[in-house]
PDB file of C-alpha atoms in Angstrom:
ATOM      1  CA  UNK A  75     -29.709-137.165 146.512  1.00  0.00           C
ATOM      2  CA  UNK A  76     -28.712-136.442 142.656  1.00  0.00           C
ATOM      3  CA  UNK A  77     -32.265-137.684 141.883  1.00  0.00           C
ATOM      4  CA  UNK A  78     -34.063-135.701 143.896  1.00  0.00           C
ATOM      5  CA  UNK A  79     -32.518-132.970 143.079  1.00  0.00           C
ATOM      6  CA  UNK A  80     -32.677-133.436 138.977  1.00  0.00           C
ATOM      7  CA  UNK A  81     -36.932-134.627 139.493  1.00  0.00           C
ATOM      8  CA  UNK A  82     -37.050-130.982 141.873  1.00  0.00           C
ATOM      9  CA  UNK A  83     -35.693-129.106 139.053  1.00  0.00           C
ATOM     10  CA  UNK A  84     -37.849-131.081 136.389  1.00  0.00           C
ATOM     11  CA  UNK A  85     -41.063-130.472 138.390  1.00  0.00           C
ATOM     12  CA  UNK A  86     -40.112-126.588 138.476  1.00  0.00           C
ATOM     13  CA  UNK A  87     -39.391-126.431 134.798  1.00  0.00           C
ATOM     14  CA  UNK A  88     -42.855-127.948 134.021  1.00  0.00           C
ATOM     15  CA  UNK A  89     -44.799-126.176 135.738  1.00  0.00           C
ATOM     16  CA  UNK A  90     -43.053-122.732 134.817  1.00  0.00           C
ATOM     17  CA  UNK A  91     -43.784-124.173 131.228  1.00  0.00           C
ATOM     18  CA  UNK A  92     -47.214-124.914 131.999  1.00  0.00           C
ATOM     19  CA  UNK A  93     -48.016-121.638 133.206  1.00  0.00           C
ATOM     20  CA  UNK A  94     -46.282-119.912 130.646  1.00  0.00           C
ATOM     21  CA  UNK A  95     -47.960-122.237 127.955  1.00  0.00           C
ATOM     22  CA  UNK A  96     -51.482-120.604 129.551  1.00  0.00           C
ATOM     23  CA  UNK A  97     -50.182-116.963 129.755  1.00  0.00           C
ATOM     24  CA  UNK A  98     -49.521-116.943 125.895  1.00  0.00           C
ATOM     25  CA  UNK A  99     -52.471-118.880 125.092  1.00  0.00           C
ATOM     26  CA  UNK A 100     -55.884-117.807 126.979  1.00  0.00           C
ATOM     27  CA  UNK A 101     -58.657-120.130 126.968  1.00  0.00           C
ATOM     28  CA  UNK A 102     -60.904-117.222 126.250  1.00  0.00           C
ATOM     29  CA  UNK A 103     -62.525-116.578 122.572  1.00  0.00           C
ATOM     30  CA  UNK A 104     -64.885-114.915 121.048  1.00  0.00           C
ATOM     31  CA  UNK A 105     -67.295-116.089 118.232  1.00  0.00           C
ATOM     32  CA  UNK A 106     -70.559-114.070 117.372  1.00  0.00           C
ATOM     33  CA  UNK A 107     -71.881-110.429 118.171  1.00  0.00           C
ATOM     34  CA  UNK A 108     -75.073-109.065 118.525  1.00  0.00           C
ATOM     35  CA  UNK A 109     -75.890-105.813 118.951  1.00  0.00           C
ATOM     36  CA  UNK A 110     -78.780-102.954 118.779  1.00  0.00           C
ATOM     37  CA  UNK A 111     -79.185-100.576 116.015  1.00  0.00           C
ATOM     38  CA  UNK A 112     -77.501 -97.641 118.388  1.00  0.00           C
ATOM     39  CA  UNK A 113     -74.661-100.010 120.055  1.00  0.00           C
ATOM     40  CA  UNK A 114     -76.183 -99.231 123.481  1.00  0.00           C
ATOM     41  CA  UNK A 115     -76.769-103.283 124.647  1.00  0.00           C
ATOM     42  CA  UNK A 116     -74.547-105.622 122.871  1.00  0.00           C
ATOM     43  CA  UNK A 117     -74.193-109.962 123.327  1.00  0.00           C
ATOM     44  CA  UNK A 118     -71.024-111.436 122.512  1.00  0.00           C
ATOM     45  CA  UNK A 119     -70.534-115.269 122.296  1.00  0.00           C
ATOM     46  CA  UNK A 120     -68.065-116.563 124.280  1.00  0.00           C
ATOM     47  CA  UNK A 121     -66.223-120.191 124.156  1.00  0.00           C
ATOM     48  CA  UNK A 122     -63.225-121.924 126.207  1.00  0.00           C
ATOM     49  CA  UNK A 123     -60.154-123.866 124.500  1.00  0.00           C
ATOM     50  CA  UNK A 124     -58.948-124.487 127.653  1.00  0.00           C
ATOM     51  CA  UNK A 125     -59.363-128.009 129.843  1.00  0.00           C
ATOM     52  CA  UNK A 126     -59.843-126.270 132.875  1.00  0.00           C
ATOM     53  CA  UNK A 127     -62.976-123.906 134.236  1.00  0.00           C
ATOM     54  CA  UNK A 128     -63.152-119.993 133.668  1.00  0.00           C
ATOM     55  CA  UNK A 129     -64.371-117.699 136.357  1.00  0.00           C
ATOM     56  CA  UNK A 130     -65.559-114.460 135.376  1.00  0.00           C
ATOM     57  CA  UNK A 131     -64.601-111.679 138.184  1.00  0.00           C
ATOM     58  CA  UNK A 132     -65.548-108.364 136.047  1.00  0.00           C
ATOM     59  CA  UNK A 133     -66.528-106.612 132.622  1.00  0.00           C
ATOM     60  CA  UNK A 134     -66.427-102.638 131.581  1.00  0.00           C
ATOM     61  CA  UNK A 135     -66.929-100.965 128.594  1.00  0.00           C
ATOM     62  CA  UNK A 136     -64.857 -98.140 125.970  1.00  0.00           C
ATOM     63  CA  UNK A 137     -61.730 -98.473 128.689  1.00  0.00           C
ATOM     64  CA  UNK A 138     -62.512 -98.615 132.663  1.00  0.00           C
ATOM     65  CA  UNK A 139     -66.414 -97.945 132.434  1.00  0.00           C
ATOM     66  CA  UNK A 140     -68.951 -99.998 134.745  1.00  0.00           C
ATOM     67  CA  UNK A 141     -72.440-100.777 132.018  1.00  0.00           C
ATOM     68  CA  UNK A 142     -75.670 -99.986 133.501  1.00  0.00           C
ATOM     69  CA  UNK A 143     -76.345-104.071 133.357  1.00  0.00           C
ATOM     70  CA  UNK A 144     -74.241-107.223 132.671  1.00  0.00           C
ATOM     71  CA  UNK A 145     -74.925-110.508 132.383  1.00  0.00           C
ATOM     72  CA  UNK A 146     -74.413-113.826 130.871  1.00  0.00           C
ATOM     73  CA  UNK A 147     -76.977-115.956 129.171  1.00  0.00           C
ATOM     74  CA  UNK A 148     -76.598-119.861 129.142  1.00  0.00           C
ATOM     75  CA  UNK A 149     -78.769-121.651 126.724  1.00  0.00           C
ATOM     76  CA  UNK A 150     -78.373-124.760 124.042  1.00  0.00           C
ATOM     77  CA  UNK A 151     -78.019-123.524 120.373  1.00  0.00           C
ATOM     78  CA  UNK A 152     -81.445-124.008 119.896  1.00  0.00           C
ATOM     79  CA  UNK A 153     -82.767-121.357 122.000  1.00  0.00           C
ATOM     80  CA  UNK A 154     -80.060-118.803 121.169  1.00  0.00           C
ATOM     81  CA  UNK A 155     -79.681-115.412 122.259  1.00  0.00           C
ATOM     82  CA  UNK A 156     -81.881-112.759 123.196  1.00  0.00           C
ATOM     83  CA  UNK A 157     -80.796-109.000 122.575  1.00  0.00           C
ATOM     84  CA  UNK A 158     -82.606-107.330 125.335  1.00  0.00           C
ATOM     85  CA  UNK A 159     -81.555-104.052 127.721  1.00  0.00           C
ATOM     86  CA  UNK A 160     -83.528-105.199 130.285  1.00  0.00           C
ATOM     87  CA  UNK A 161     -81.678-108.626 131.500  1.00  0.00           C
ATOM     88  CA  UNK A 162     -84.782-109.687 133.932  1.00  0.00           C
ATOM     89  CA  UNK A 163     -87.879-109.658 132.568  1.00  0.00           C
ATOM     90  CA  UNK A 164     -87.534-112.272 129.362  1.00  0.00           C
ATOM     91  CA  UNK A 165     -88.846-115.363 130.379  1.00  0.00           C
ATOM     92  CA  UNK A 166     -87.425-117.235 127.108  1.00  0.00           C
ATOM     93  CA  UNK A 167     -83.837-117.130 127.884  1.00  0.00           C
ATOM     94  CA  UNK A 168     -81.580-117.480 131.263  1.00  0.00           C
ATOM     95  CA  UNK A 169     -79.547-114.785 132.685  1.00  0.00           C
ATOM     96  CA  UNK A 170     -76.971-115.413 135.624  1.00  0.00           C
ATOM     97  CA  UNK A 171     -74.467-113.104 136.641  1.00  0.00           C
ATOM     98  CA  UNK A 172     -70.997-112.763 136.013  1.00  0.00           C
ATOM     99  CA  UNK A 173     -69.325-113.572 139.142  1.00  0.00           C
ATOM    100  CA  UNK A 174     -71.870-117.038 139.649  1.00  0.00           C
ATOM    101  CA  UNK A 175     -70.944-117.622 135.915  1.00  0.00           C
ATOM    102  CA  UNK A 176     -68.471-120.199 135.551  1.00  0.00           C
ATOM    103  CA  UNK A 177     -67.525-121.618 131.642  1.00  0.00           C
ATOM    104  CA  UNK A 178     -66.959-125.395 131.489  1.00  0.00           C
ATOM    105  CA  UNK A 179     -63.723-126.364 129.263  1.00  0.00           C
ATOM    106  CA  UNK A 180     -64.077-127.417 125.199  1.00  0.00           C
ATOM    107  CA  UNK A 181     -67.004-124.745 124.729  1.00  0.00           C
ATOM    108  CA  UNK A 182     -67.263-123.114 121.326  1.00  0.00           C
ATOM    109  CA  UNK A 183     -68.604-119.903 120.669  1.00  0.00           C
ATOM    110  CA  UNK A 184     -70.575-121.226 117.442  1.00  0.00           C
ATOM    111  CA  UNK A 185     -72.686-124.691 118.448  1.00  0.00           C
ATOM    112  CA  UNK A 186     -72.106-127.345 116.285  1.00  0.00           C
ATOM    113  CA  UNK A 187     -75.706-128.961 117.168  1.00  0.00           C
ATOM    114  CA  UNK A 188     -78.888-127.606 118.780  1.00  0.00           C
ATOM    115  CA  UNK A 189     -77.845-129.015 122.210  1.00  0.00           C
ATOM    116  CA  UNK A 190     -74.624-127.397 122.664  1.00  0.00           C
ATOM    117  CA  UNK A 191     -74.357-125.107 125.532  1.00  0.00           C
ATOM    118  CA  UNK A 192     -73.472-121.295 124.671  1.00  0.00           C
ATOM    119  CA  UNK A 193     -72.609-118.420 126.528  1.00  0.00           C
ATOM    120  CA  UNK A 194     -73.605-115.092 125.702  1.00  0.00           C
ATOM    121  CA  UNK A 195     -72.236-111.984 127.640  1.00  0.00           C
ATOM    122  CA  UNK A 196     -74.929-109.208 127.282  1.00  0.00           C
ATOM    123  CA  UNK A 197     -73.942-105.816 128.372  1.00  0.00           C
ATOM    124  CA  UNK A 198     -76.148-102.738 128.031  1.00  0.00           C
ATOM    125  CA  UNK A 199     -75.190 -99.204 129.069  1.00  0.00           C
ATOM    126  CA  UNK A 200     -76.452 -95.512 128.633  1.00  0.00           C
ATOM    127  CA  UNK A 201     -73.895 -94.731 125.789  1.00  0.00           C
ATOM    128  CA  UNK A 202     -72.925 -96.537 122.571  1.00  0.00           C
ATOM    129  CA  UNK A 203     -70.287 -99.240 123.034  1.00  0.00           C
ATOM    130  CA  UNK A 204     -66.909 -99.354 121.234  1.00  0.00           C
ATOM    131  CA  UNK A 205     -65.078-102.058 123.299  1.00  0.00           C
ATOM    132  CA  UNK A 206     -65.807-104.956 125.737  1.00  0.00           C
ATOM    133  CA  UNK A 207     -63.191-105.813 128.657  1.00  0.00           C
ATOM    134  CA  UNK A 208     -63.749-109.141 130.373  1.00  0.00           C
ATOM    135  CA  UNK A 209     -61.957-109.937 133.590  1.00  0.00           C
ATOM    136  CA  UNK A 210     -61.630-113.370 134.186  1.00  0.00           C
ATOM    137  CA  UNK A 211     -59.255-116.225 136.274  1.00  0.00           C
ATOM    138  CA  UNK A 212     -58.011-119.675 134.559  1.00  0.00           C
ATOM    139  CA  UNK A 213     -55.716-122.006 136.694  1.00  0.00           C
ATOM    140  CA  UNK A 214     -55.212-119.402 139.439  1.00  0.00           C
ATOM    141  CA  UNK A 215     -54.077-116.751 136.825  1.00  0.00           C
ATOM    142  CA  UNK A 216     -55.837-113.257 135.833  1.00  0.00           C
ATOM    143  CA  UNK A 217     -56.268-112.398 132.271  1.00  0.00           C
ATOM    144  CA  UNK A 218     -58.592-109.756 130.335  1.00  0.00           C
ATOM    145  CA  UNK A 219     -59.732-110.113 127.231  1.00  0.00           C
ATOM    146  CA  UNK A 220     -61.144-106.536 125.253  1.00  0.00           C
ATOM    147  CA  UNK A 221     -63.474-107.279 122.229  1.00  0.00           C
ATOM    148  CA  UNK A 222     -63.992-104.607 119.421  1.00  0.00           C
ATOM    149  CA  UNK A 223     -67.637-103.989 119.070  1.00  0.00           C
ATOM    150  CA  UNK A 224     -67.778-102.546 115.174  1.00  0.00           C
TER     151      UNK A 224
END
C-alpha cells in the first residue's frame, strides 16, 4: 500500500513538472519577417522546439483586432515565401488556414537546406500593423505568442 501510494505521488509530481516545464517554455518561435513597404500585409516565419504538434486556434493584430485575411503558407526553403495581400490567387506558393494548420515538432523558422518545411503566417489588414498575436494549443494547453512587427 506504501508503494502505491509513493508511485501515485511520483506520477503527480511529474506530470505537474511536465506541464509546468511547457508553460515556461513554449514551443512557439519566431525567425524571419516580411513585410510591405506600408506594414499593411506582413509574413512571419514560424518554427516549433517542442516534440509534440501545435494547433493554431486564432491570430489578431495591434491588441484584439481580427485582419482582413490570415493565413499560413507551407513550402520547402526552396520555394520560400510570397508577400502577397491577396492569399488566393498565387499559384506559386500554398496557403491553408489557420485552424487546418497544424506545425509538426523540431521545425525551425530559418531552413537549414532547400527541403526543409517552413511556415509562414501571412496576415494582411486595412491598417498598418504594429503587433502579431497568435493563439495556439500544445499538449492540451493554450498559449499566445505577440510578435513586434518594426
Amino acid at each position: 500500500m506504501k508503494w502505491i501510494l509513493i508511485f501515485g505521488v511520483l506520477l503527480i509530481v511529474g506530470f505537474g513538472s511536465f506541464f509546468a516545464f511547457i508553460k515556461f517554455n513554449p514551443p512557439l518561435i519566431e525567425g524571419g519577417l516580411g513585410a510591405t513597404e506600408d506594414k499593411k500585409t506582413v509574413v512571419i516565419s514560424l518554427g516549433n522546439k517542442g516534440i509534440g504538434d501545435i494547433h493554431f486556434t486564432g491570430v489578431n493584430f495591434n491588441s484584439e483586432s481580427s485582419p482582413s485575411e490570415v493565413a499560413f503558407q507551407v513550402v520547402d526553403a526552396a520555394s520560400g515565401f510570397t508577400i502577397s495581400n491577396n492569399f488566393e490567387e498565387e499559384e506559386n506558393t500554398h496557403f491553408q488556414s489557420v485552424p487546418k494548420t497544424v506545425m509538426n515538432p523540431k521545425t525551425d523558422p530559418v531552413p537549414q537546406n532547400d527541403e526543409d518545411i517552413i511556415y509562414g503566417l501571412s496576415v494582411s489588414a486595412e491598417e498598418r500593423i504594429h503587433t502579431v498575436t497568435v493563439a495556439y494549443e500544445y499538449f492540451g494547453l493554450r498559449f499566445l505568442k505577440e510578435i513586434s512587427i518594426k
